[in-house]
Every structure is written in C-alpha cells, then in structure tokens.
C-alpha cells in the first residue's frame, strides 16, 4: 500500500511525460493514467481519514498539509 502523496507523485510524473509527448494518443493515455493515480490518491486519503489506524508513517501529517 502506498501513501496518497505517492499516488499524487505518480500522477504528476504522468502529466510531465504527457507534456513531452508529440503523439496525441500517447499524451492522452498518460493523462488518463494521471487521472487514475489521482483517483487512487483521493481514495487512499478518504480511507485514512475514516480509519486513521491504517495510516502509514507520516501519512496523516502529509494529508493535513495537502488539504491546506
């Protein structure tokens, strides 16, 4: 299991790669992947908010900073 922040990092990496793509289909695939990573991040954040005992080390603090 990863932290929500790690999922968000994967999403950003996909967006960065998409920005460098010349082929529209490849760019679109990477943007779709980024959206999936963002969904995973949101799902993980919601899970940890509802069940704080499932948080990984430092995850609750990271989520608190992310919400600001």
CSV table of N, CA, C and O in Angstrom, one decimal:
chain,number,residue,atom,x,y,z
A,1,UNK,N,0.9,-1.2,0.0
A,1,UNK,CA,0.0,0.0,0.0
A,1,UNK,C,0.9,1.2,0.0
A,1,UNK,O,1.9,1.3,0.7
A,2,UNK,N,0.5,2.2,-0.8
A,2,UNK,CA,1.3,3.5,-0.8
A,2,UNK,C,0.5,4.6,-0.2
A,2,UNK,O,-0.7,4.5,0.0
A,3,UNK,N,1.2,5.6,0.2
A,3,UNK,CA,0.6,6.8,0.7
A,3,UNK,C,-0.1,7.6,-0.5
A,3,UNK,O,0.3,7.5,-1.6
A,4,UNK,N,-1.1,8.4,-0.1
A,4,UNK,CA,-1.8,9.2,-1.1
A,4,UNK,C,-0.8,10.1,-1.8
A,4,UNK,O,-0.9,10.4,-3.0
A,5,UNK,N,0.2,10.6,-1.1
A,5,UNK,CA,1.2,11.5,-1.7
A,5,UNK,C,2.0,10.8,-2.7
A,5,UNK,O,2.4,11.4,-3.7
A,6,UNK,N,2.2,9.5,-2.6
A,6,UNK,CA,3.0,8.8,-3.6
A,6,UNK,C,2.1,8.6,-4.8
A,6,UNK,O,2.6,8.7,-6.0
A,7,UNK,N,0.8,8.4,-4.7
A,7,UNK,CA,0.0,8.3,-5.8
A,7,UNK,C,-0.1,9.6,-6.6
A,7,UNK,O,-0.1,9.6,-7.8
A,8,UNK,N,-0.1,10.7,-5.8
A,8,UNK,CA,-0.1,12.0,-6.4
A,8,UNK,C,1.2,12.3,-7.2
A,8,UNK,O,1.2,12.9,-8.3
A,9,UNK,N,2.3,11.8,-6.7
A,9,UNK,CA,3.6,11.9,-7.4
A,9,UNK,C,3.6,11.2,-8.7
A,9,UNK,O,4.0,11.7,-9.7
A,10,UNK,N,3.0,10.0,-8.7
A,10,UNK,CA,2.9,9.2,-9.9
A,10,UNK,C,2.0,10.0,-10.9
A,10,UNK,O,2.4,10.0,-12.1
A,11,UNK,N,1.0,10.6,-10.5
A,11,UNK,CA,0.1,11.4,-11.4
A,11,UNK,C,0.9,12.5,-12.0
A,11,UNK,O,0.8,12.8,-13.2
A,12,UNK,N,1.7,13.2,-11.2
A,12,UNK,CA,2.5,14.3,-11.7
A,12,UNK,C,3.5,13.9,-12.7
A,12,UNK,O,3.7,14.5,-13.7
A,13,UNK,N,4.1,12.7,-12.4
A,13,UNK,CA,5.1,12.2,-13.4
A,13,UNK,C,4.4,11.9,-14.7
A,13,UNK,O,5.0,12.1,-15.8
A,14,UNK,N,3.2,11.3,-14.7
A,14,UNK,CA,2.4,11.1,-15.9
A,14,UNK,C,2.1,12.4,-16.7
A,14,UNK,O,2.3,12.4,-17.9
A,15,UNK,N,1.7,13.4,-15.9
A,15,UNK,CA,1.5,14.7,-16.6
A,15,UNK,C,2.7,15.3,-17.2
A,15,UNK,O,2.7,15.8,-18.3
A,16,UNK,N,3.9,15.1,-16.5
A,16,UNK,CA,5.1,15.6,-17.0
A,16,UNK,C,5.5,14.9,-18.3
A,16,UNK,O,5.9,15.5,-19.3
A,17,UNK,N,5.3,13.6,-18.3
A,17,UNK,CA,5.6,12.8,-19.5
A,17,UNK,C,4.7,13.2,-20.6
A,17,UNK,O,5.1,13.3,-21.8
A,18,UNK,N,3.4,13.4,-20.3
A,18,UNK,CA,2.4,13.7,-21.3
A,18,UNK,C,2.8,15.0,-22.0
A,18,UNK,O,2.6,15.2,-23.2
A,19,UNK,N,3.3,16.0,-21.2
A,19,UNK,CA,3.6,17.3,-21.8
A,19,UNK,C,4.7,17.2,-22.8
A,19,UNK,O,4.8,18.0,-23.7
A,20,UNK,N,5.5,16.1,-22.7
A,20,UNK,CA,6.7,15.9,-23.6
A,20,UNK,C,6.3,15.1,-24.8
A,20,UNK,O,7.1,14.9,-25.7
A,21,UNK,N,5.1,14.5,-24.9
A,21,UNK,CA,4.7,13.6,-25.9
A,21,UNK,C,4.2,14.4,-27.2
A,21,UNK,O,3.5,15.3,-27.1
A,22,UNK,N,4.7,13.9,-28.3
A,22,UNK,CA,4.3,14.5,-29.6
A,22,UNK,C,3.1,13.8,-30.2
A,22,UNK,O,2.4,14.4,-31.0
A,23,UNK,N,2.9,12.5,-29.8
A,23,UNK,CA,1.8,11.8,-30.3
A,23,UNK,C,0.6,12.0,-29.5
A,23,UNK,O,0.6,11.6,-28.3
A,24,UNK,N,-0.5,12.5,-30.0
A,24,UNK,CA,-1.7,12.8,-29.2
A,24,UNK,C,-2.2,11.6,-28.4
A,24,UNK,O,-2.7,11.7,-27.3
A,25,UNK,N,-2.2,10.4,-29.1
A,25,UNK,CA,-2.8,9.2,-28.4
A,25,UNK,C,-2.0,8.9,-27.2
A,25,UNK,O,-2.5,8.5,-26.1
A,26,UNK,N,-0.6,9.0,-27.3
A,26,UNK,CA,0.2,8.7,-26.1
A,26,UNK,C,0.0,9.7,-25.0
A,26,UNK,O,0.0,9.4,-23.8
A,27,UNK,N,-0.1,11.0,-25.4
A,27,UNK,CA,-0.3,12.1,-24.4
A,27,UNK,C,-1.6,11.8,-23.7
A,27,UNK,O,-1.7,11.9,-22.5
A,28,UNK,N,-2.7,11.4,-24.4
A,28,UNK,CA,-4.0,11.2,-23.8
A,28,UNK,C,-3.9,10.0,-22.9
A,28,UNK,O,-4.5,10.0,-21.8
A,29,UNK,N,-3.2,8.9,-23.3
A,29,UNK,CA,-3.1,7.8,-22.4
A,29,UNK,C,-2.4,8.1,-21.1
A,29,UNK,O,-2.8,7.7,-20.0
A,30,UNK,N,-1.4,9.0,-21.2
A,30,UNK,CA,-0.7,9.4,-20.0
A,30,UNK,C,-1.5,10.3,-19.1
A,30,UNK,O,-1.5,10.1,-17.8
A,31,UNK,N,-2.3,11.1,-19.7
A,31,UNK,CA,-3.2,11.9,-18.9
A,31,UNK,C,-4.3,11.1,-18.2
A,31,UNK,O,-4.7,11.4,-17.1
A,32,UNK,N,-4.8,10.1,-18.9
A,32,UNK,CA,-5.7,9.1,-18.3
A,32,UNK,C,-5.1,8.4,-17.1
A,32,UNK,O,-5.7,8.2,-16.1
A,33,UNK,N,-3.9,8.0,-17.3
A,33,UNK,CA,-3.2,7.3,-16.2
A,33,UNK,C,-3.0,8.3,-15.0
A,33,UNK,O,-3.2,7.9,-13.9
A,34,UNK,N,-2.7,9.5,-15.3
A,34,UNK,CA,-2.6,10.5,-14.2
A,34,UNK,C,-3.9,10.6,-13.5
A,34,UNK,O,-3.9,10.7,-12.2
A,35,UNK,N,-5.0,10.6,-14.2
A,35,UNK,CA,-6.3,10.7,-13.5
A,35,UNK,C,-6.6,9.5,-12.7
A,35,UNK,O,-7.1,9.6,-11.6
A,36,UNK,N,-6.2,8.3,-13.1
A,36,UNK,CA,-6.3,7.1,-12.3
A,36,UNK,C,-5.5,7.2,-11.0
A,36,UNK,O,-6.0,6.8,-9.9
A,37,UNK,N,-4.3,7.7,-11.1
A,37,UNK,CA,-3.4,7.9,-10.0
A,37,UNK,C,-4.1,8.9,-9.0
A,37,UNK,O,-4.1,8.7,-7.8
A,38,UNK,N,-4.7,10.0,-9.5
A,38,UNK,CA,-5.3,11.0,-8.7
A,38,UNK,C,-6.5,10.3,-7.9
A,38,UNK,O,-6.8,10.6,-6.8
A,39,UNK,N,-7.3,9.5,-8.7
A,39,UNK,CA,-8.4,8.8,-8.0
A,39,UNK,C,-7.9,7.9,-6.9
A,39,UNK,O,-8.5,7.8,-5.8
A,40,UNK,N,-6.8,7.2,-7.1
A,40,UNK,CA,-6.2,6.3,-6.1
A,40,UNK,C,-5.8,7.2,-4.9
A,40,UNK,O,-6.0,6.8,-3.7
A,41,UNK,N,-5.2,8.3,-5.1
A,41,UNK,CA,-4.8,9.2,-4.1
A,41,UNK,C,-6.0,9.7,-3.2
A,41,UNK,O,-6.0,9.6,-2.0
A,42,UNK,N,-7.1,10.0,-3.9
A,42,UNK,CA,-8.3,10.5,-3.2
A,42,UNK,C,-8.9,9.4,-2.4
A,42,UNK,O,-9.4,9.6,-1.3
A,43,UNK,N,-8.9,8.2,-3.0
A,43,UNK,CA,-9.5,7.0,-2.3
A,43,UNK,C,-8.7,6.7,-1.1
A,43,UNK,O,-9.2,6.4,0.0
A,44,UNK,N,-7.4,6.8,-1.2
A,44,UNK,CA,-6.5,6.5,-0.1
A,44,UNK,C,-6.6,7.5,1.0
A,44,UNK,O,-6.7,7.2,2.2
A,45,UNK,N,-6.7,8.8,0.6
A,45,UNK,CA,-6.9,9.9,1.6
A,45,UNK,C,-8.2,9.7,2.4
A,45,UNK,O,-8.3,9.9,3.6
A,46,UNK,N,-9.3,9.3,1.7
A,46,UNK,CA,-10.6,9.1,2.3
A,46,UNK,C,-10.5,8.0,3.3
A,46,UNK,O,-11.1,8.0,4.4
A,47,UNK,N,-9.8,6.9,2.9
A,47,UNK,CA,-9.7,5.7,3.7
A,47,UNK,C,-9.0,6.1,5.0
A,47,UNK,O,-9.4,5.7,6.1
A,48,UNK,N,-7.9,6.8,4.9
A,48,UNK,CA,-7.1,7.2,6.1
A,48,UNK,C,-7.9,8.1,7.0
A,48,UNK,O,-7.8,8.1,8.2
A,49,UNK,N,-8.6,9.0,6.3
A,49,UNK,CA,-9.5,10.0,7.1
A,49,UNK,C,-10.5,9.2,8.0
A,49,UNK,O,-10.8,9.5,9.1
A,50,UNK,N,-11.1,8.2,7.3
A,50,UNK,CA,-12.1,7.4,8.0
A,50,UNK,C,-11.5,6.4,9.0
A,50,UNK,O,-12.1,6.1,10.0
A,51,UNK,N,-10.3,5.9,8.7
A,51,UNK,CA,-9.7,4.9,9.5
A,51,UNK,C,-8.2,5.3,9.8
A,51,UNK,O,-7.3,4.7,9.1
A,52,UNK,N,-8.0,6.2,10.7
A,52,UNK,CA,-6.6,6.7,10.9
A,52,UNK,C,-5.6,5.6,11.3
A,52,UNK,O,-4.4,5.8,11.1
A,53,UNK,N,-6.1,4.6,11.8
A,53,UNK,CA,-5.2,3.5,12.3
A,53,UNK,C,-4.5,2.8,11.1
A,53,UNK,O,-3.5,2.1,11.2
A,54,UNK,N,-5.0,3.0,9.9
A,54,UNK,CA,-4.5,2.4,8.7
A,54,UNK,C,-3.4,3.3,8.0
A,54,UNK,O,-2.7,2.9,7.1
A,55,UNK,N,-3.2,4.5,8.6
A,55,UNK,CA,-2.2,5.4,8.0
A,55,UNK,C,-0.8,4.9,8.1
A,55,UNK,O,-0.4,4.3,9.1
A,56,UNK,N,0.0,5.1,7.1
A,56,UNK,CA,1.4,4.8,7.1
A,56,UNK,C,2.1,5.9,7.8
A,56,UNK,O,1.6,7.0,8.0
A,57,UNK,N,3.4,5.6,8.2
A,57,UNK,CA,4.2,6.6,8.9
A,57,UNK,C,4.2,7.9,8.2
A,57,UNK,O,4.6,8.0,7.0
A,58,UNK,N,3.8,9.0,8.9
A,58,UNK,CA,3.8,10.3,8.3
A,58,UNK,C,2.6,10.7,7.4
A,58,UNK,O,2.5,11.8,7.0
A,59,UNK,N,1.8,9.7,7.1
A,59,UNK,CA,0.8,9.9,6.1
A,59,UNK,C,-0.3,11.0,6.6
A,59,UNK,O,-0.7,11.8,5.8
A,60,UNK,N,-0.7,10.9,7.8
A,60,UNK,CA,-1.7,11.8,8.3
A,60,UNK,C,-1.2,13.2,8.2
A,60,UNK,O,-2.0,14.1,7.9
A,61,UNK,N,0.0,13.4,8.6
A,61,UNK,CA,0.6,14.8,8.6
A,61,UNK,C,0.7,15.3,7.1
A,61,UNK,O,0.4,16.5,6.9
A,62,UNK,N,1.1,14.4,6.2
A,62,UNK,CA,1.2,14.8,4.8
A,62,UNK,C,-0.2,15.2,4.3
A,62,UNK,O,-0.3,16.2,3.5
A,63,UNK,N,-1.2,14.5,4.7
A,63,UNK,CA,-2.6,14.8,4.2
A,63,UNK,C,-3.1,16.1,4.8
A,63,UNK,O,-3.8,16.8,4.1
A,64,UNK,N,-2.7,16.3,6.0
A,64,UNK,CA,-3.1,17.6,6.6
A,64,UNK,C,-2.5,18.8,5.9
A,64,UNK,O,-3.2,19.8,5.6
A,65,UNK,N,-1.2,18.6,5.5
A,65,UNK,CA,-0.5,19.7,4.7
A,65,UNK,C,-1.1,19.8,3.3
A,65,UNK,O,-1.3,20.9,2.8
A,66,UNK,N,-1.5,18.7,2.7
A,66,UNK,CA,-2.1,18.7,1.4
A,66,UNK,C,-3.4,19.4,1.3
A,66,UNK,O,-3.7,20.1,0.4
A,67,UNK,N,-4.2,19.3,2.4
A,67,UNK,CA,-5.5,19.9,2.4
A,67,UNK,C,-5.5,21.5,2.6
A,67,UNK,O,-6.4,22.1,2.4
A,68,UNK,N,-4.3,22.0,3.1
A,68,UNK,CA,-4.2,23.4,3.3
A,68,UNK,C,-4.2,24.2,2.0
A,68,UNK,O,-3.9,23.9,1.0
